[in-house]
Structure formats: C-alpha cells, structure tokens
Short mmCIF file of C-alpha atoms in Angstrom, two decimals:
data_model
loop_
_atom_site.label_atom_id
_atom_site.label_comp_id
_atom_site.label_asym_id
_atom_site.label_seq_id
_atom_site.Cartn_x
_atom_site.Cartn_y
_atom_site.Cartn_z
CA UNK A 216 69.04 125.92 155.50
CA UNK A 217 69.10 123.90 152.39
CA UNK A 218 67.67 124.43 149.44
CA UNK A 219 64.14 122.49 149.01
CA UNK A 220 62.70 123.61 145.58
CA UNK A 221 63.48 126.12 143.12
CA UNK A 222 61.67 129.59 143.13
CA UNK A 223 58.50 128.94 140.70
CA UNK A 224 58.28 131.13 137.66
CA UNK A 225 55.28 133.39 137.18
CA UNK A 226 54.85 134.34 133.18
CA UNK A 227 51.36 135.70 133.83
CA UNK A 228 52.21 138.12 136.53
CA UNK A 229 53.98 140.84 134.30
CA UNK A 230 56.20 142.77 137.18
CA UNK A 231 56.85 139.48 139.18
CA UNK A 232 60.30 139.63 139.88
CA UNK A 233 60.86 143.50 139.22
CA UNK A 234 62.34 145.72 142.19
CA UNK A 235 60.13 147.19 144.67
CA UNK A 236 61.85 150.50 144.67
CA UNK A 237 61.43 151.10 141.21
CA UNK A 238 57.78 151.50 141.48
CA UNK A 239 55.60 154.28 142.99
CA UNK A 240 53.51 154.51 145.93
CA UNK A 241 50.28 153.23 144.60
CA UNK A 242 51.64 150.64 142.11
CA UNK A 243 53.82 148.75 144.45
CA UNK A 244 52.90 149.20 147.74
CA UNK A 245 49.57 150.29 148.14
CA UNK A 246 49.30 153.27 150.24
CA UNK A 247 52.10 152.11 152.66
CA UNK A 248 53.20 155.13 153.80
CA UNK A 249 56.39 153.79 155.44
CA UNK A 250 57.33 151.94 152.29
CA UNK A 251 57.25 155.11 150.98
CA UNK A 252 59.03 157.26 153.08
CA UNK A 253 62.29 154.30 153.61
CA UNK A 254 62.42 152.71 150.04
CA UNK A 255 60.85 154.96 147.14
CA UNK A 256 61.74 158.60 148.53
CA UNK A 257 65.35 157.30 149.99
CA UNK A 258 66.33 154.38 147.23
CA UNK A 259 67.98 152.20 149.65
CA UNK A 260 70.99 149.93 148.47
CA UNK A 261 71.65 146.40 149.07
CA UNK A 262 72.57 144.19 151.85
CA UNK A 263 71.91 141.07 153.94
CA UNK A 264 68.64 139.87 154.40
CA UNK A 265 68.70 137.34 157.42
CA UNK A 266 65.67 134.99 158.70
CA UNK A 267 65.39 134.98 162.45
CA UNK A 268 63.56 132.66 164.86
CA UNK A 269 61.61 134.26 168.08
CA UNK A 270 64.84 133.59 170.18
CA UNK A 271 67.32 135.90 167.70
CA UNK A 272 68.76 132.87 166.09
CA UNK A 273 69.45 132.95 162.25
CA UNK A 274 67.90 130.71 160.01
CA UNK A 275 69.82 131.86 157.16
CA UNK A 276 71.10 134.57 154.79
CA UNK A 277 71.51 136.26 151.76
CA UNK A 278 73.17 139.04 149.88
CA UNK A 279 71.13 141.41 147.86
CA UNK A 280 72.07 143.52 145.49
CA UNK A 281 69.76 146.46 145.70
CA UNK A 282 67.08 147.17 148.61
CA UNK A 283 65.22 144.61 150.42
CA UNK A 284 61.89 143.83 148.39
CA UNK A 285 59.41 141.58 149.11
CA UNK A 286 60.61 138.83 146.53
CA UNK A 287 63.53 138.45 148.38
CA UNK A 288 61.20 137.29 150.97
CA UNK A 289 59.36 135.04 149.27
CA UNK A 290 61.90 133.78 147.44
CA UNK A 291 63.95 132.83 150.71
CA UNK A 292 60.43 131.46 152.01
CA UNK A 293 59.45 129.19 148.86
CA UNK A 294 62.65 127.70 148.60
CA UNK A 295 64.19 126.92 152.21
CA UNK A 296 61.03 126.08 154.09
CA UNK A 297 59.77 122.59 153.14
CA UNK A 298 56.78 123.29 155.18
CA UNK A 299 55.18 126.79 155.28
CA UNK A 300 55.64 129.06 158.21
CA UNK A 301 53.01 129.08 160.46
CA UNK A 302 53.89 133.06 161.33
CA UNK A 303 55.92 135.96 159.52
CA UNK A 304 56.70 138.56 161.13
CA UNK A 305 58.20 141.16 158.83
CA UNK A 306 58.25 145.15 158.89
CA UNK A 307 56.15 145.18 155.62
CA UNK A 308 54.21 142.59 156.03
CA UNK A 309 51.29 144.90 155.00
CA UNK A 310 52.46 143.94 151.81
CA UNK A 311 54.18 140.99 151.65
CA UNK A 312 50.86 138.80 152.43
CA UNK A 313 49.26 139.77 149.26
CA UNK A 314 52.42 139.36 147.07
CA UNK A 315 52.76 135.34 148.80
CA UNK A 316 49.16 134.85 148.41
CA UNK A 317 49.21 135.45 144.78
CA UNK A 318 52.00 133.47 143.80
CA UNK A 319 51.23 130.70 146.44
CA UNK A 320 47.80 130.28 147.52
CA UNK A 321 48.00 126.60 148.69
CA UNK A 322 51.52 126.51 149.99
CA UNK A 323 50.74 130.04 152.08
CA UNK A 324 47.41 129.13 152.86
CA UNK A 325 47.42 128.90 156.42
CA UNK A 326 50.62 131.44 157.12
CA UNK A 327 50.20 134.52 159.14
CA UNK A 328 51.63 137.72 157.90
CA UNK A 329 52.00 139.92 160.96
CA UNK A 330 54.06 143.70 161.44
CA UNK A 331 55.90 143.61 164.55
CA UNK A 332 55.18 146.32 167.45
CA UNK A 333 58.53 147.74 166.62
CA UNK A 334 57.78 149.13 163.67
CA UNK A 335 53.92 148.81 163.62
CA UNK A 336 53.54 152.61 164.72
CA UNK A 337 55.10 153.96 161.26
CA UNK A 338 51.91 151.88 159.15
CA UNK A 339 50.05 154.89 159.39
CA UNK A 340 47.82 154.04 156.37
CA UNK A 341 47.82 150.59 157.09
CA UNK A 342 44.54 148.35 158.11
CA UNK A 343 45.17 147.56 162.04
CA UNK A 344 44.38 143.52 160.95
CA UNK A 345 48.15 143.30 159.79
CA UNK A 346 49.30 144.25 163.25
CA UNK A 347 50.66 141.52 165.59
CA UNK A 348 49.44 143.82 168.48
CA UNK A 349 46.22 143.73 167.15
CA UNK A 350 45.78 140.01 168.15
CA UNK A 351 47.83 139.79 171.17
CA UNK A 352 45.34 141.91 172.78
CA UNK A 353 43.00 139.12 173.08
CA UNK A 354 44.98 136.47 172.91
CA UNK A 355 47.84 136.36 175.38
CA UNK A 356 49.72 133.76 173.83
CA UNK A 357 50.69 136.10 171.06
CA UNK A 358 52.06 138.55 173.26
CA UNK A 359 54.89 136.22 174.75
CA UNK A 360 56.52 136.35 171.05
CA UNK A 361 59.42 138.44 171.19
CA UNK A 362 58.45 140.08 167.87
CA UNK A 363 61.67 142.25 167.86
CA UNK A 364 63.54 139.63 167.43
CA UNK A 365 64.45 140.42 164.08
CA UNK A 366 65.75 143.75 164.76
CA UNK A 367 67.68 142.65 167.93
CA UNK A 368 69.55 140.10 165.20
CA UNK A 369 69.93 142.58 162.42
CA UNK A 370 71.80 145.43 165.17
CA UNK A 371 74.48 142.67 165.85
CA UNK A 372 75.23 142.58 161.78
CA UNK A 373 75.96 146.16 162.67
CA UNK A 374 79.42 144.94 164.65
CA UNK A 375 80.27 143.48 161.03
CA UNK A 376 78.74 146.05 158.33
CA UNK A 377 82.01 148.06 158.30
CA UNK A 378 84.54 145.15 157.84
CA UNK A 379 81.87 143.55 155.37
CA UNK A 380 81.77 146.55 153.04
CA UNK A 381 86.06 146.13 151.90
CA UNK A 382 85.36 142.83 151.02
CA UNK A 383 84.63 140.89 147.89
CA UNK A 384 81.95 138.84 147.82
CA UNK A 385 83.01 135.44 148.13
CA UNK A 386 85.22 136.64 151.38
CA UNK A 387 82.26 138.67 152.31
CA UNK A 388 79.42 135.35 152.50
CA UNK A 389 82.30 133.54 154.52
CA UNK A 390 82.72 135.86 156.94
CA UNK A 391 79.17 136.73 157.64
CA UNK A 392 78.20 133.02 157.49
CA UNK A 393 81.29 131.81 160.07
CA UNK A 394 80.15 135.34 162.79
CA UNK A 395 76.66 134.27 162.60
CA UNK A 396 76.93 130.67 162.98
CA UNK A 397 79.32 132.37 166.25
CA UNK A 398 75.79 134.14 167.04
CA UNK A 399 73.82 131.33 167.22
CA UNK A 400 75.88 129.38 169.58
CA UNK A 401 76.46 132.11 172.06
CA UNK A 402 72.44 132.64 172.02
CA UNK A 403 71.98 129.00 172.16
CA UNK A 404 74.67 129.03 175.60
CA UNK A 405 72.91 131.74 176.99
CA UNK A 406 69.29 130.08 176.81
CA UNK A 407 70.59 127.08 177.50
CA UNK A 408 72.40 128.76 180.59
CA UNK A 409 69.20 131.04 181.43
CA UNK A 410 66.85 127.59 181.46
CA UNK A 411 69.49 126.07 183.98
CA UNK A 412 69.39 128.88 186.07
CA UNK A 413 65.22 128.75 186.47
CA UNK A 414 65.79 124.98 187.25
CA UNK A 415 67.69 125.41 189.82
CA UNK A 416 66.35 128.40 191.69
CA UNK A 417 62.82 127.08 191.76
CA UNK A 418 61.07 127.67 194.30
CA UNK A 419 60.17 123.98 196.00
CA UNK A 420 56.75 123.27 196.68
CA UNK A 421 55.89 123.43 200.25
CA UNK A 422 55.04 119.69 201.70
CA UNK A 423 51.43 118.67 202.55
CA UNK A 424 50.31 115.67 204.78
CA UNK A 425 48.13 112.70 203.31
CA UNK A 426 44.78 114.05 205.46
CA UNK A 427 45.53 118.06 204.75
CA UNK A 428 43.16 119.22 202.20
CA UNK A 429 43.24 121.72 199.47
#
C-alpha cells in the first residue's frame, strides 16, 4: 500500500513513540495481563508486522526492529489507510484503542478495536467490551468474520522465518515482499476457484406452474 501521509508528531504526549516493552505493567499496558506475560516478562525481539484482510490476504509489511508495539500499529494505520478502518482486529487491541484514540480522535472516530477469539481467552484482566465475541453473540453478522485470519497469515511467514534470519536487510524486504505477493495470488486462485465451485454445484430451483401457489 502506498504511503498517504506522514506519521503526525505528538510533542505533548511525552512517551509517544517510546517502546512498549520498556515499560511496566501498569504504565504501558494497563493491567493486560497477557501483555505482560508475552512482551515485559519475555522481551520479545523484532520482526515482521503484516496487515491482513478477513480472507488471509496481506495488505502490507514491515520490519521492526524490536517487539511489536502498538505504534507500529498505528503508525502502519495513519499512514497507508487514506480512509480509516472500519474494524481492527488485533491481539492487543485492549490497548491499542486508547493509544489511536489519543493521537487521532477524528480520523479513528468511528473504528472498531476488537481482540480476536483466538487469543481473546488470555485477556484475563481485560473488560469483555474489547472482545469481538462479545458482539457476535447478538449480532450474527460479526460472527461470519474469520477473525483468525491474522494468525492463519502470520503461520505461513513461518515457511520463511528461517531463510529470512541469514539475510541482510535489503535481501531480506525483497524476499518477503516477492513470497507474499506469491501468497496473495494463490489465496486469491483458491477463492476465486472455491466461488466457481458454489456456482456451479447449486442446487437449481425446482420449477413451479403460473396457477401453483406459494
């Protein structure tokens, strides 16, 4: 995705663009107790942070030095999305929402910030109203969104992770970008494929005379 706007700069917030990981548990977090057990206790290092649409097809990507944080988030958000998102779902959204809100009120105004079922069970300190199950159980529509979607994409980076690590950088951005834009085609083929299929094994509707009623 191309680049829309540049990431907006935020004097009066003093930690803005400090790392996640380097805070503690009440500071940075809240009282996320799976932030705190996967980031702060563990110190995870960097990686690739992809965007993925409900179907497991990459938006885009980026390298990161150290763990995932939520600016990386944001950042990716605020300056590749013309439009805001109607719908994140993200593993800490818990606290992502806040951290958007404050920086972008308007822009984030009418986003929801949802935790996927996947990892949903671990927020054992978090308020229920961040959970995308939470809604889906009175609205159906929700629960048709493949909400794992993200973690189905981010196991196929696994096929790559060990290749990845002996490169340099440069090599390293080419690669990943060239075996997921590979990805997206082959998921593209199969829906593509699975939407023919449906087509052409509908049932057909039985015939009714002109006088028959229903």
């Amino acid at each position: 995705m191309p680049q829309v706007r540049r990431r907006p700069q935020y004097p009066n917030l003093k930690h803005d663009t400090a790392m996640d990981s380097a805070g503690s548990r009440n500071t940075k977090r809240g009282n996320c107790s799976k932030y705190y057990s996967q980031y702060s206790e563990q110190r995870l290092t960097g990686g690739i942070m992809c965007a993925w649409c409900p179907h497991s097809i990459c938006y885009g990507f980026h390298c990161i030095p150290k763990g995932e944080g939520r600016n990386d988030v944001f950042s990716a958000i605020i300056t590749r999305w013309k439009d805001p998102p109607k719908r994140v779902i993200y593993d800490f959204a818990c606290a992502l929402a806040p951290y958007c809100l404050t920086r972008g009120p308007v822009f984030f105004l009418d986003t929801e910030f949802r935790i996927d079922s996947f990892h949903a069970k671990d927020h054992t300190k978090c308020a229920p109203a961040t959970f995308l199950s939470t809604y889906s159980a009175v609205n159906p529509a929700l629960s048709t969104i493949n909400s794992s979607a993200g973690e189905c994409g981010n196991s196929g980076l696994k096929r790559i992770r060990k290749s990845v690590s002996y490169m340099t950088q440069d090599r390293a951005v080419i690669y990943i970008h060239v075996y997921l834009a590979l990805w997206n085609r082959l998921r593209v083929f199969i829906r593509v494929w699975h939407c023919s299929l449906s087509e052409k094994f509908k049932p057909a509707r039985s015939p009714t005379s002109p006088n028959s009623r229903v």
